[in-house]
Coordinates of C-alpha atoms and ligand atoms in Angstrom, one line a residue:
X1 CA 10.5 -11.9 -34.0
X2 CA 13.1 -12.7 -31.5
X3 CA 16.5 -11.3 -32.4
X4 CA 19.8 -13.2 -32.4
X5 CA 22.9 -12.4 -30.5
X6 CA 24.5 -11.0 -33.6
X7 CA 21.5 -8.8 -34.3
X8 CA 21.6 -7.4 -30.7
X9 CA 25.3 -6.7 -31.0
X10 CA 24.7 -4.9 -34.3
X11 CA 21.9 -2.8 -32.7
X12 CA 24.1 -2.0 -29.8
X13 CA 26.9 -0.8 -32.1
X14 CA 24.4 1.6 -33.8
X15 CA 22.7 2.8 -30.7
X16 CA 22.7 6.6 -30.0
X17 CA 22.7 7.2 -26.2
X18 CA 21.3 10.3 -24.6
X19 CA 23.1 11.2 -21.4
X20 CA 21.7 14.6 -20.4
X21 CA 19.2 15.4 -17.6
X22 CA 15.6 16.1 -18.6
X23 CA 14.5 19.3 -17.0
X24 CA 11.3 21.2 -17.7
X25 CA 10.6 19.3 -21.0
X26 CA 14.1 19.4 -22.5
X27 CA 17.3 17.5 -22.4
X28 CA 19.8 19.7 -20.5
X29 CA 23.5 19.4 -19.7
X30 CA 24.3 19.9 -16.0
X31 CA 24.7 23.6 -15.2
X32 CA 28.3 23.2 -14.2
X33 CA 29.0 20.9 -17.1
X34 CA 30.0 18.0 -14.9
X35 CA 29.5 14.4 -16.2
X36 CA 30.3 10.9 -15.2
X37 CA 31.0 7.8 -17.2
X38 CA 28.5 5.1 -17.9
X39 CA 30.2 1.7 -18.2
X40 CA 29.0 -1.6 -19.7
X41 CA 29.9 -4.1 -16.9
X42 CA 30.0 -7.0 -19.5
X43 CA 33.1 -5.6 -21.2
X44 CA 34.3 -2.6 -19.3
X45 CA 33.6 -0.3 -22.3
X46 CA 32.3 3.3 -21.9
X47 CA 28.8 3.7 -23.1
X48 CA 28.3 7.5 -22.6
X49 CA 29.0 10.5 -20.6
X50 CA 26.1 11.3 -18.3
X51 CA 25.2 14.7 -16.9
X52 CA 25.8 14.9 -13.2
X53 CA 23.1 17.1 -11.8
X54 CA 24.4 19.7 -9.4
X55 CA 22.6 22.1 -7.0
X56 CA 21.5 24.5 -9.7
X57 CA 19.9 21.6 -11.7
X58 CA 18.1 20.3 -8.6
X59 CA 16.8 23.8 -8.0
X60 CA 15.7 24.2 -11.7
X61 CA 13.9 20.9 -11.6
X62 CA 12.1 21.5 -8.3
X63 CA 11.1 25.0 -9.5
X64 CA 9.7 23.6 -12.8
X65 CA 7.9 20.8 -11.0
X66 CA 6.3 23.1 -8.5
X67 CA 5.2 25.5 -11.2
X68 CA 3.8 22.7 -13.3
X69 CA 2.0 21.2 -10.4
X70 CA 0.6 24.5 -9.2
X71 CA -0.6 25.4 -12.7
X72 CA -3.1 22.5 -12.5
X73 CA -2.3 21.5 -16.1
X74 CA -1.8 17.9 -14.8
X75 CA -3.3 17.6 -11.4
X76 CA -6.6 19.3 -12.5
X77 CA -7.1 17.2 -15.6
X78 CA -10.0 14.8 -15.3
X79 CA -8.6 11.4 -14.2
X80 CA -9.8 9.9 -17.5
X81 CA -7.7 12.5 -19.5
X82 CA -4.6 11.9 -17.4
X83 CA -5.1 8.1 -17.8
X84 CA -5.3 8.5 -21.6
X85 CA -2.0 10.3 -21.7
X86 CA -0.4 7.8 -19.4
X87 CA -1.7 4.9 -21.6
X88 CA 0.0 6.6 -24.6
X89 CA 3.2 6.8 -22.5
X90 CA 2.9 3.0 -21.7
X91 CA 2.3 2.3 -25.4
X92 CA 5.4 4.3 -26.4
X93 CA 7.5 2.4 -23.8
X94 CA 6.3 -0.8 -25.5
X95 CA 6.9 0.5 -29.0
X96 CA 10.5 1.4 -28.0
X97 CA 10.8 -1.9 -26.1
X98 CA 13.8 -3.3 -27.9
X99 CA 15.7 0.0 -27.6
X100 CA 15.0 0.3 -23.9
X101 CA 15.8 -3.3 -23.2
X102 CA 19.1 -2.9 -25.0
X103 CA 19.9 0.2 -23.0
X104 CA 19.2 -1.6 -19.8
X105 CA 21.2 -4.7 -20.7
X106 CA 24.2 -2.6 -21.8
X107 CA 24.0 -0.4 -18.7
X108 CA 23.7 -3.0 -15.9
X109 CA 24.6 -6.4 -17.5
X110 CA 21.2 -8.0 -17.3
X111 CA 20.4 -10.7 -19.8
X112 CA 18.6 -9.3 -22.9
X113 CA 16.0 -12.1 -22.5
X114 CA 15.0 -10.6 -19.2
X115 CA 15.0 -7.0 -20.1
X116 CA 12.8 -7.7 -23.2
X117 CA 10.4 -10.0 -21.3
X118 CA 10.3 -8.6 -17.8
X119 CA 11.8 -5.2 -17.2
X120 CA 10.5 -3.1 -20.1
X121 CA 7.1 -4.8 -20.5
X122 CA 6.7 -4.7 -16.7
X123 CA 7.3 -0.9 -16.7
X124 CA 4.8 -0.4 -19.5
X125 CA 2.3 -2.6 -17.7
X126 CA 2.7 -0.7 -14.5
X127 CA 2.1 2.7 -16.1
X128 CA -0.9 1.3 -18.0
X129 CA -2.4 -0.3 -14.9
X130 CA -2.4 2.9 -12.9
X131 CA -3.6 4.8 -16.0
X132 CA -6.6 2.5 -16.2
X133 CA -7.2 2.5 -12.4
X134 CA -7.2 6.2 -11.8
X135 CA -10.7 7.0 -13.1
X136 CA -12.3 4.0 -11.4
X137 CA -11.7 4.9 -7.8
X138 CA -13.5 7.7 -5.9
X139 CA -13.7 9.2 -2.4
X140 CA -16.2 8.6 0.4
X141 CA -19.1 10.4 1.9
X142 CA -18.7 10.1 5.6
X143 CA -21.7 9.2 7.8
X144 CA -21.6 12.5 9.8
X145 CA -24.4 14.6 11.4
X146 CA -27.3 15.1 8.9
X147 CA -26.8 18.8 9.1
X148 CA -23.4 18.3 7.4
X149 CA -22.0 16.7 4.3
X150 CA -18.7 15.1 5.0
X151 CA -16.5 14.4 1.9
X152 CA -13.3 12.3 2.2
X153 CA -11.2 12.7 -0.9
X154 CA -7.7 12.0 -2.0
X155 CA -5.6 14.6 -3.7
X156 CA -2.2 14.7 -5.2
X157 CA 0.6 15.4 -2.7
X158 CA 2.5 17.8 -5.1
X159 CA 6.2 17.3 -6.0
X160 CA 7.4 13.7 -5.7
X161 CA 11.0 12.7 -5.9
X162 CA 11.7 9.1 -6.8
X163 CA 15.2 7.9 -5.9
X164 CA 15.7 4.4 -7.4
X165 CA 18.3 1.6 -7.5
X166 CA 20.2 -0.1 -10.3
X167 CA 18.9 -3.7 -10.1
X168 CA 15.7 -3.1 -12.0
X169 CA 16.2 0.5 -13.2
X170 CA 13.2 1.1 -15.4
X171 CA 10.9 -1.2 -13.5
X172 CA 11.5 0.2 -10.0
X173 CA 11.2 3.7 -11.4
X174 CA 7.9 2.9 -13.0
X175 CA 6.6 1.5 -9.7
X176 CA 7.0 5.0 -8.3
X177 CA 6.2 7.3 -11.3
X178 CA 3.3 5.2 -12.5
X179 CA 1.0 5.7 -9.5
X180 CA 2.5 9.1 -8.6
X181 CA 1.7 10.5 -12.1
X182 CA -1.7 8.8 -12.2
X183 CA -2.5 10.6 -8.9
X184 CA -1.7 13.9 -10.5
X185 CA 1.7 14.7 -9.0
X186 CA 4.9 16.2 -10.6
X187 CA 7.7 13.6 -10.5
X188 CA 11.5 13.9 -10.4
X189 CA 13.3 10.6 -11.0
X190 CA 16.8 10.2 -9.7
X191 CA 18.2 7.0 -11.2
X192 CA 21.3 5.3 -9.7
X193 CA 24.6 6.5 -11.2
X194 CA 25.1 2.8 -12.1
X195 CA 22.0 2.8 -14.3
X196 CA 20.8 6.1 -15.7
X197 CA 20.1 5.3 -19.3
X198 CA 16.5 4.1 -19.4
X199 CA 15.2 6.8 -17.2
X200 CA 16.8 9.4 -19.4
X201 CA 15.4 7.9 -22.5
X202 CA 11.8 7.5 -21.4
X203 CA 11.6 11.2 -20.4
X204 CA 11.4 12.0 -24.1
X205 CA 8.6 9.4 -24.5
X206 CA 6.7 10.9 -21.6
X207 CA 6.8 14.3 -23.4
X208 CA 5.8 12.7 -26.7
X209 CA 2.8 11.1 -24.9
X210 CA 1.6 14.5 -23.8
X211 CA 2.8 14.7 -20.2
X212 CA 3.3 18.5 -19.6
X213 CA 6.7 20.0 -19.2
X214 CA 7.9 19.9 -15.5
X215 CA 5.6 17.0 -14.6
X216 CA 8.2 14.2 -15.5
X217 CA 11.8 15.1 -15.0
X218 CA 15.0 13.1 -14.7
X219 CA 18.1 14.1 -12.7
X220 CA 21.0 11.7 -13.2
X221 CA 24.0 11.8 -10.8
X222 CA 25.3 10.1 -7.7
X223 CA 24.0 9.9 -4.2
X224 CA 24.5 13.6 -3.6
X225 CA 21.5 14.3 -6.0
X226 CA 19.3 12.0 -3.9
X227 CA 20.5 13.7 -0.8
X228 CA 19.7 17.2 -2.2
X229 CA 16.2 16.1 -3.2
X230 CA 15.7 14.5 0.2
X231 CA 16.7 17.6 2.0
X232 CA 14.8 20.0 -0.3
X233 CA 12.2 22.2 1.4
X234 CA 9.9 22.2 -1.6
X235 CA 9.6 18.5 -2.3
X236 CA 6.5 17.0 -0.7
X237 CA 7.2 13.3 -0.9
X238 CA 10.3 11.1 -1.4
X239 CA 9.8 7.6 -2.7
X240 CA 12.9 5.5 -2.3
X241 CA 14.0 2.0 -3.3
X242 CA 17.4 1.1 -2.2
X243 CA 19.5 -0.1 0.7
X244 CA 18.4 0.0 4.3
X245 CA 21.5 2.2 5.1
X246 CA 20.6 4.9 2.6
X247 CA 16.9 4.6 3.6
X248 CA 17.8 5.5 7.1
X249 CA 19.8 8.6 5.9
X250 CA 16.8 9.7 3.8
X251 CA 14.4 9.4 6.8
X252 CA 16.9 11.6 8.6
X253 CA 17.0 14.2 5.8
X254 CA 13.2 14.4 5.8
X255 CA 13.4 15.0 9.6
X256 CA 16.0 17.7 9.1
X257 CA 14.1 19.5 6.4
X258 CA 10.3 19.7 5.8
X259 CA 9.1 16.3 7.1
X260 CA 8.3 15.3 3.6
X261 CA 6.5 12.0 3.2
X262 CA 9.1 9.3 3.0
X263 CA 8.4 5.8 1.6
X264 CA 11.1 3.2 1.8
X265 CA 11.4 0.0 -0.1
X266 CA 14.6 -1.5 1.3
X267 CA 16.8 -4.5 1.5
X268 CA 16.1 -8.1 2.4
X269 CA 17.5 -11.4 3.5
X270 CA 14.6 -13.6 2.6
X271 CA 14.2 -17.1 4.0
X272 CA 13.1 -19.9 1.7
X273 CA 12.0 -22.8 3.9
X274 CA 11.9 -26.4 2.7
X275 CA 10.0 -28.5 5.2
X276 CA 10.3 -32.2 5.6
X277 CA 6.9 -32.8 3.9
X278 CA 7.7 -30.8 0.8
X279 CA 5.8 -32.6 -2.0
X280 CA 8.4 -32.0 -4.8
X281 CA 12.0 -31.5 -3.6
X282 CA 13.3 -31.3 -7.2
X283 CA 10.9 -28.4 -7.9
X284 CA 11.7 -26.7 -4.6
X285 CA 15.4 -26.9 -5.5
X286 CA 15.0 -25.6 -9.1
X287 CA 12.8 -22.8 -7.8
X288 CA 15.3 -22.0 -5.0
X289 CA 18.1 -21.7 -7.7
X290 CA 15.9 -19.2 -9.6
X291 CA 15.1 -17.4 -6.4
X292 CA 18.8 -16.6 -5.8
X293 CA 20.3 -16.6 -9.3
X294 CA 17.7 -14.7 -11.2
X295 CA 19.0 -11.2 -12.1
X296 CA 22.5 -12.3 -10.8
X297 CA 21.0 -12.3 -7.3
X298 CA 20.7 -8.5 -7.5
X299 CA 17.2 -8.9 -6.1
X300 CA 15.7 -7.3 -3.0
X301 CA 13.5 -10.4 -2.7
X302 CA 16.3 -12.8 -3.4
X303 CA 15.7 -16.1 -1.6
X304 CA 19.2 -15.7 -0.2
X305 CA 18.7 -18.1 2.8
X306 CA 17.5 -21.6 2.1
X307 CA 16.4 -23.2 5.3
X308 CA 16.2 -27.0 4.7
X309 CA 15.1 -29.8 6.9
X310 CA 17.9 -32.1 7.7
X311 CA 16.0 -35.2 6.5
X312 CA 15.6 -33.8 2.9
X313 CA 18.8 -31.8 2.7
X314 CA 20.9 -34.3 0.8
X315 CA 18.3 -34.8 -1.9
X316 CA 17.6 -31.0 -2.0
X317 CA 21.3 -30.2 -2.5
X318 CA 21.8 -32.8 -5.2
X319 CA 18.9 -31.3 -7.2
X320 CA 20.0 -27.7 -6.4
X321 CA 23.5 -28.3 -7.9
X322 CA 22.0 -29.6 -11.1
X323 CA 19.7 -26.6 -11.3
X324 CA 22.6 -24.2 -10.6
X325 CA 24.5 -25.4 -13.7
X326 CA 21.7 -23.8 -15.8
X327 CA 22.6 -20.4 -14.3
X328 CA 26.2 -20.3 -15.5
X329 CA 26.9 -16.7 -16.5
X330 CA 27.0 -15.7 -20.2
X331 CA 27.1 -12.7 -22.5
X332 CA 24.2 -10.4 -21.6
X333 CA 23.3 -9.7 -25.3
X334 CA 23.0 -13.4 -26.0
X335 CA 19.3 -14.4 -25.8
X336 CA 20.4 -17.8 -24.5
X337 CA 22.0 -16.3 -21.4
X338 CA 20.2 -16.8 -18.1
X339 CA 22.7 -14.9 -15.8
X340 CA 24.6 -11.8 -16.9
X341 CA 27.2 -9.6 -15.5
X342 CA 27.5 -8.0 -12.0
X343 CA 26.6 -4.3 -12.2
X344 CA 30.0 -2.9 -11.5
X345 CA 33.4 -3.5 -10.0
X346 CA 32.4 -2.3 -6.5
X347 CA 29.5 -4.8 -6.3
X348 CA 31.6 -7.5 -7.9
X349 CA 34.3 -7.1 -5.3
X350 CA 31.7 -7.0 -2.5
X351 CA 30.1 -10.3 -3.6
X352 CA 33.5 -12.1 -4.0
X353 CA 34.5 -10.9 -0.5
X354 CA 31.3 -12.3 1.0
X355 CA 32.1 -15.7 -0.6
X356 CA 35.6 -15.6 1.0
X357 CA 34.2 -14.5 4.3
X358 CA 31.7 -17.4 4.2
X359 CA 34.4 -19.9 3.5
X360 CA 36.8 -18.4 6.2
X361 CA 34.0 -18.7 8.8
X362 CA 33.7 -22.4 8.0
X363 CA 31.0 -22.7 5.3
X364 CA 31.7 -25.3 2.6
X365 CA 31.1 -24.6 -1.0
X366 CA 28.1 -26.5 -2.5
X367 CA 28.7 -25.0 -6.0
X368 CA 30.4 -22.0 -7.7
X369 CA 32.6 -19.6 -5.7
X370 CA 34.7 -18.1 -8.4
X371 CA 34.7 -15.2 -10.8
X372 CA 34.5 -16.1 -14.5
X373 CA 36.1 -13.6 -16.8
X374 CA 35.2 -12.9 -20.4
X375 CA 36.4 -9.8 -22.1
X376 CA 37.1 -7.8 -18.9
X377 CA 33.5 -8.5 -17.9
X378 CA 32.3 -8.9 -14.3
X379 CA 30.9 -12.4 -14.0
X380 CA 30.5 -14.6 -10.9
X381 CA 29.5 -18.3 -10.8
X382 CA 26.2 -19.3 -9.3
X383 CA 27.4 -20.0 -5.7
X384 CA 25.9 -21.7 -2.7
X385 CA 27.4 -22.1 0.8
X386 CA 26.5 -24.8 3.3
X387 CA 26.5 -22.9 6.5
X388 CA 27.1 -24.5 9.9
X389 CA 25.3 -21.8 11.8
X390 CA 22.5 -19.4 11.1
X391 CA 24.5 -16.5 12.5
X392 CA 27.3 -16.6 10.0
X393 CA 27.9 -13.4 8.2
X394 CA 26.6 -14.6 4.8
X395 CA 23.4 -15.7 6.6
X396 CA 22.9 -12.3 8.1
X397 CA 23.9 -9.6 5.6
X398 CA 22.4 -8.8 2.3
X399 CA 25.0 -9.8 -0.4
X400 CA 23.0 -8.7 -3.4
X401 CA 24.7 -11.2 -5.7
X402 CA 24.4 -14.9 -6.8
X403 CA 25.3 -16.3 -3.4
X404 CA 23.0 -18.6 -1.5
X405 CA 23.4 -19.5 2.2
X406 CA 22.0 -22.9 3.1
X407 CA 21.0 -23.5 6.7
X408 CA 19.9 -26.8 8.1
X409 CA 17.1 -27.2 10.7
X410 CA 15.4 -30.1 12.6
X411 CA 11.9 -28.9 13.3
X412 CA 9.4 -26.2 12.2
X413 CA 9.7 -24.1 15.3
X414 CA 13.5 -23.8 14.7
X415 CA 12.9 -22.9 11.1
X416 CA 10.5 -20.1 12.0
X417 CA 12.8 -18.8 14.6
X418 CA 15.8 -18.7 12.2
X419 CA 13.6 -17.2 9.4
X420 CA 12.5 -14.3 11.6
X421 CA 15.8 -13.7 13.2
X422 CA 16.8 -10.9 10.9
X423 CA 16.4 -7.1 10.7
X424 CA 14.7 -7.5 7.4
X425 CA 11.2 -8.6 6.5
X426 CA 10.7 -8.3 2.8
X427 CA 9.8 -11.8 1.6
X428 CA 9.7 -15.4 2.7
X429 CA 8.6 -18.8 1.3
X430 CA 7.6 -22.1 2.7
X431 CA 7.4 -25.5 0.9
X432 CA 5.0 -28.0 2.4
X433 CA 2.3 -30.5 1.2
X434 CA 0.1 -29.7 4.2
X435 CA -2.3 -26.8 3.8
X436 CA -2.6 -26.2 7.5
X437 CA 1.1 -26.0 8.0
X438 CA 1.2 -23.6 5.0
X439 CA -1.2 -21.2 6.7
X440 CA 0.3 -21.6 10.1
X441 CA 3.8 -21.0 9.0
X442 CA 3.1 -18.2 6.6
X443 CA 1.1 -16.3 9.3
X444 CA 4.1 -16.4 11.6
X445 CA 6.7 -15.3 9.1
X446 CA 7.3 -11.5 9.5
X447 CA 7.5 -10.5 5.9
X448 CA 5.6 -8.4 3.4
X449 CA 5.2 -11.2 0.9
X450 CA 5.0 -14.9 1.7
X451 CA 5.1 -17.5 -1.1
X452 CA 3.8 -21.0 -0.6
X453 CA 5.3 -23.8 -2.8
X454 CA 6.7 -21.2 -5.2
X455 CA 9.1 -18.2 -5.2
X456 CA 8.9 -14.8 -6.8
X457 CA 5.5 -15.6 -8.3
X458 CA 3.0 -12.8 -8.8
X459 CA 4.0 -10.2 -11.4
X460 CA 0.5 -8.9 -11.2
X461 CA 0.2 -5.2 -10.5
X462 CA -2.8 -5.8 -8.1
X463 CA -0.6 -7.4 -5.5
X464 CA 1.0 -5.0 -3.0
X465 CA 4.8 -5.2 -2.5
X466 CA 6.9 -4.0 0.4
X467 CA 8.5 -4.9 3.6
X468 CA 8.1 -5.4 7.3
X469 CA 10.7 -4.2 9.8
X470 CA 13.9 -2.6 8.3
X471 CA 12.8 -3.7 4.8
X472 CA 10.8 -0.5 4.7
X473 CA 7.4 1.0 4.9
X474 CA 4.6 1.6 2.4
X475 CA 3.7 -0.6 -0.5
X476 CA 4.5 -0.4 -4.2
X477 CA 2.0 -1.9 -6.8
X478 CA -1.7 -2.3 -6.3
X479 CA -4.2 0.5 -5.4
X480 CA -2.4 0.7 -2.1
X481 CA 0.5 2.4 -3.9
X482 CA -1.8 5.4 -4.5
X483 CA -1.9 6.0 -0.8
X484 CA 1.7 7.0 -0.9
X485 CA 1.2 9.7 -3.5
X486 CA -2.0 11.3 -2.2
X487 CA -3.2 13.2 0.9
X488 CA -6.5 12.4 2.5
X489 CA -8.7 15.5 2.7
X490 CA -11.8 15.8 4.9
X491 CA -14.3 18.5 3.7
X492 CA -17.3 19.3 5.9
X493 CA -20.1 21.3 4.3
X494 CA -22.7 22.8 6.7
X495 CA -26.2 22.6 5.2
Ligands
NAP1 P1 21.5 2.4 -2.6 O1 23.0 2.4 -2.6 O2 20.8 2.6 -1.4 O3 21.0 3.4 -3.7 C1 19.7 3.6 -4.0 C2 19.5 5.0 -4.6 O4 19.8 6.0 -3.6 C3 20.5 5.3 -5.8 O5 19.8 6.1 -6.7 C4 21.6 6.1 -5.1 O6 22.3 6.9 -5.9 C5 20.8 6.9 -4.1 N1 21.6 7.4 -2.9 C6 22.8 7.0 -2.5 N2 23.2 7.7 -1.4 C7 22.2 8.6 -1.1 C8 22.0 9.5 -0.1 N3 22.9 9.8 0.8 N4 20.9 10.2 -0.2 C9 19.9 10.0 -1.1 N5 20.1 9.1 -2.1 C10 21.2 8.4 -2.1 O7 20.9 1.0 -3.2 P2 21.4 0.3 -4.5 O8 22.8 -0.3 -4.2 O9 21.2 1.2 -5.7 O10 20.3 -0.9 -4.6 C11 20.4 -2.0 -3.9 C12 19.6 -2.0 -2.7 O11 18.2 -1.7 -3.0 C13 19.5 -3.3 -2.0 O12 19.6 -3.2 -0.6 C14 18.1 -3.9 -2.4 O13 17.6 -4.8 -1.5 C15 17.3 -2.7 -2.4 N6 16.2 -2.9 -3.2 C16 14.9 -2.9 -2.6 C17 13.8 -3.1 -3.4 C18 12.5 -3.2 -2.7 O14 11.5 -3.0 -3.4 N7 12.4 -3.4 -1.4 C19 13.9 -3.3 -4.7 C20 15.1 -3.2 -5.3 C21 16.2 -3.0 -4.6 P3 23.7 6.3 -6.5 O15 23.5 4.9 -6.9 O16 23.9 7.1 -7.7 O17 24.8 6.5 -5.5
MG2 MG1 26.4 1.1 -16.3

């Protein structure tokens, strides 16, 4: 049964929060005793002191991961057996769904309606999906000389570090550890300092499910922990989701150390194109509002640039303004809230400064533009800017907040040119009633995902997710994700 706002507040008041790292099967304070504060962005209150992993903790975790991997107690299990344990892990995540959703909402300000329906069930689904897949895929027998048998197999890489962001903490982590564990690796998760709580909590559930000590570990801390993992000589693979800037640093760290495999899911500035022949402008406008305001706009795939044909612009903006009203921010623990708090003061100031910058460069406000305070919380109105030119700052840079830039165009060629004129290539969308136009435009959009007459659809795990250009490399989700966490081995047997 759905809980009320009062019930969630009561549960929050009773919650016991674990803040220690999880190393070699046990919760552990950092070796040097250092901690940092975890703050609820909806009211500024401290939630917990969190262990800040230092060099000694990184060493201990990597050593435990290596020993656990080399022992074969996980990698040498039959895939079916590994899958069974992972399914138990997924079931435990579901069983503790309310607690995990509450932790996530308190930690980062997401609406409880989202964490209970998307983030936590999505993470359980991901783990379960890879658990079910892993005993259903096999290698190849290569068509080599008949005097030989040529086997092509995939084996676990070894020790995988997952450095993940704060916008979907448990979900983005699961997109890494789900396939990495299924493939037989040992995984060390480094959550963002802005969002450590769910990763820390599920470590205990992983152990309860039967995942051996050292195979699933969590090292909270700031960027220095991610850096230490990226530079480590005994980590085989670094799976990263975060900003393009940090992604570049991580690629450099791998080059400076052991050339570990690096997989990068990075930022975006995704175009959402409304063509003149769009069949349902009101729906396009409603969907565009969801595309930028869902999760406070803290979305790598946010449809942060709407490109709209001049002839339908007026109608589109009228519908968009109506839709934006439905995204007015509210208390994250209230199930009626659609938009919650901005994750922290740094991000909040950054978003507000982008709005100022847009206005100072000549954009006019279509809606929003201001902060809305409740109880020291960090809330920003759903905001849209009518931009005179496609090269204005808010049209170029990833804001990662509830701020849309609207750009007007006169023909399809111009729309495609503007859409592709970005360093990013994560997602794009096009609205048209013409199936030929839909195919032609989507082929020419340089993006990892293209939506036609929708946005952000496709929660299915069987659909790959990742970027072109500086939005990264490799793909999360789908069987393709397993490619990131396995090495291809060719074995030739002379008969
Ligand atoms: P971020 O600042 O790049 O941080 C991501 C992770 O890297 C965090 O755990 C962070 O730790 C860590 N980190 C920071 N500095 C590091 C360093 N020098 N070496 C190694 N690790 C380091 O990104 P964010 O602000 O958390 O997340 C927002 C970004 O993620 C946006 O650009 C968004 O588009 C992108 N994103 C992409 C996808 C995708 O799938 N493509 C999905 C979600 C988000 P601390 O936070 O503790 O400093
Ligand atoms: Mg927090």
